[in-house]
mmCIF file of C-alpha atoms in Angstrom:
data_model
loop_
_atom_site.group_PDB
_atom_site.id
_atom_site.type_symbol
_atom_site.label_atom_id
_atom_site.label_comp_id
_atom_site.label_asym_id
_atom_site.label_seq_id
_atom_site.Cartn_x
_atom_site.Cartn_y
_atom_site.Cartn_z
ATOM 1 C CA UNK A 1 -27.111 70.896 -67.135
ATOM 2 C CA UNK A 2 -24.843 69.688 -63.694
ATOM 3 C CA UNK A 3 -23.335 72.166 -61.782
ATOM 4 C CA UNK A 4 -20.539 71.043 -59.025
ATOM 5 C CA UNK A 5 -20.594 73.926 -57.175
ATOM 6 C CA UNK A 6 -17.610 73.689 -54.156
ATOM 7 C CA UNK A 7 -18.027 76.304 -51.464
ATOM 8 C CA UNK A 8 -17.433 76.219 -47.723
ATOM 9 C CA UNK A 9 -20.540 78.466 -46.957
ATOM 10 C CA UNK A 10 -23.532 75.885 -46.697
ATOM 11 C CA UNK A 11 -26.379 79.028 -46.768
ATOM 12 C CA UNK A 12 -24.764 79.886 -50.193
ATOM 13 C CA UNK A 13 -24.433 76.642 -51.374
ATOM 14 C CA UNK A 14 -29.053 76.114 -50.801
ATOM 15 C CA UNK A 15 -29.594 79.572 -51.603
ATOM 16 C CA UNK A 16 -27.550 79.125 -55.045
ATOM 17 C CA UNK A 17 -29.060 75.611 -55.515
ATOM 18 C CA UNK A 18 -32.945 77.046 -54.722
ATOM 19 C CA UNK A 19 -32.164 79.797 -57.181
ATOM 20 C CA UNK A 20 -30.631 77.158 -59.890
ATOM 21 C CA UNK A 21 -32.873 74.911 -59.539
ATOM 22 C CA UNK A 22 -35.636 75.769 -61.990
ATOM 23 C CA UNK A 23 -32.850 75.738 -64.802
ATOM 24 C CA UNK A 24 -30.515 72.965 -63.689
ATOM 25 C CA UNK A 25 -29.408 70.500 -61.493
ATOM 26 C CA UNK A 26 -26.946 71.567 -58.491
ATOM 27 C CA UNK A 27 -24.557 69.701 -56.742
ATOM 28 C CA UNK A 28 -23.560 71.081 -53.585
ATOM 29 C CA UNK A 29 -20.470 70.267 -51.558
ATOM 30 C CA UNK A 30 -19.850 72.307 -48.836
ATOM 31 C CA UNK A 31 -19.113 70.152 -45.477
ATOM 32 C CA UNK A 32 -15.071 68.709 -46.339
ATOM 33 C CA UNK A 33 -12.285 69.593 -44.639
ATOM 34 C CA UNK A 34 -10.348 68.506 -47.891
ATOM 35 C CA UNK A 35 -11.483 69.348 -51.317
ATOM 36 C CA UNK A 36 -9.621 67.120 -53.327
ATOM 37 C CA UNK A 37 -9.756 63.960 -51.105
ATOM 38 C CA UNK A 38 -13.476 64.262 -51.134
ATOM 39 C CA UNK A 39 -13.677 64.563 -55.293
ATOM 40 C CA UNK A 40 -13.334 61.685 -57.542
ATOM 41 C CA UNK A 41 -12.913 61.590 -61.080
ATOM 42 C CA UNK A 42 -15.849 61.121 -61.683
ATOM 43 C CA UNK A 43 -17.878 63.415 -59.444
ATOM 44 C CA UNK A 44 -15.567 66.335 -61.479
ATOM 45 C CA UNK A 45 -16.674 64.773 -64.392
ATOM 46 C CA UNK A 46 -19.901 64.260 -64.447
ATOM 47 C CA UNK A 47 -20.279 68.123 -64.197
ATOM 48 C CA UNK A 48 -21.159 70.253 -67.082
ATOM 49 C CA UNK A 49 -19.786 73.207 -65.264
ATOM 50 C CA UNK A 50 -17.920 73.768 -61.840
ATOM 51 C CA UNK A 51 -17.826 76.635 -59.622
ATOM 52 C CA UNK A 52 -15.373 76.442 -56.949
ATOM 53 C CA UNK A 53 -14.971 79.258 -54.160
ATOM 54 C CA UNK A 54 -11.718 81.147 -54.388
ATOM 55 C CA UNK A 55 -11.278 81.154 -50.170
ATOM 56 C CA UNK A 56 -12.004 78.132 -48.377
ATOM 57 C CA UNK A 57 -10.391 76.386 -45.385
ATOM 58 C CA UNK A 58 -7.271 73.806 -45.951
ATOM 59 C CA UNK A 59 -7.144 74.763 -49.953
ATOM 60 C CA UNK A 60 -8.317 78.061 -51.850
ATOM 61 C CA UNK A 61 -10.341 77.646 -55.513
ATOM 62 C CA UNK A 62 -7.266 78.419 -57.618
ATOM 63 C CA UNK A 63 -4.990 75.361 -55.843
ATOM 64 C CA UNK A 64 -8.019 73.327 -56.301
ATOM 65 C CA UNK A 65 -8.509 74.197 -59.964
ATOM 66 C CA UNK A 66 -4.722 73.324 -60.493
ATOM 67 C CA UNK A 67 -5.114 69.923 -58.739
ATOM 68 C CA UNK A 68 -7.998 69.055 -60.920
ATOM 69 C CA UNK A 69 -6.259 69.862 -63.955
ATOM 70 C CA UNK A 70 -3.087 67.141 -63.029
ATOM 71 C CA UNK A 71 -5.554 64.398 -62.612
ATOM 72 C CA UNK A 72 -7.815 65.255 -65.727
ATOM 73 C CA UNK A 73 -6.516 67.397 -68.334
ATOM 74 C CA UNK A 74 -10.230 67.855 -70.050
ATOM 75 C CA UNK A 75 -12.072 68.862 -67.300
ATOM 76 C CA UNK A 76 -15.528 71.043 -67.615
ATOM 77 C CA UNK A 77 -15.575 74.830 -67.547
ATOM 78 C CA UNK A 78 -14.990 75.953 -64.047
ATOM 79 C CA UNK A 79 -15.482 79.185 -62.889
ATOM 80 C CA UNK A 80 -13.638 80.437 -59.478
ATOM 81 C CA UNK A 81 -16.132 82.610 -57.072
ATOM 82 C CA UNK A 82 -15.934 84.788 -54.083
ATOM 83 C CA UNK A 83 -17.960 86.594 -51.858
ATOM 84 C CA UNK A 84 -16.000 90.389 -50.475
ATOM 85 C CA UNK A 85 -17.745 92.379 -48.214
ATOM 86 C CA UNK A 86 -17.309 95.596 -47.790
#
């Protein structure tokens, strides 16, 4: 299994990956400035799942989400993430 996993938080992004990694293969992108000018069609995908982080900088995980789905309708399962502290 490929996970895309899209989060501006790089120590979440290894520490998910280092957890994950046993079970699957992670893909990591946490150093853009803009989401969707950094994915192609093909990086979306090639994943059998994507998790995308609901609050990032420059685009949150539900805009992204909706701009993946008007340049591929059948795109993997993606789940939308975020991290609250209380």
């Amino acid at each position: 299994m490929n996970i895309l996993l899209i989060d501006d938080d790089p120590s979440y992004c290894n520490q998910f990956q280092s957890r994950m990694s046993p079970f699957c293969e992670v893909q990591p992108l946490n150093e853009i400035s803009e989401p969707i000018e950094s994915l192609t069609r093909e990086l979306v995908m090639s994943a059998d799942a994507i998790l995308i982080d609901l609050k990032m900088p420059g685009i949150d995980g539900i805009t992204l989400y909706k701009r993946f789905r008007e340049i591929e309708n059948n795109i993997p399962p993606v789940l939308i993430l975020t991290e609250y502290e209380s």
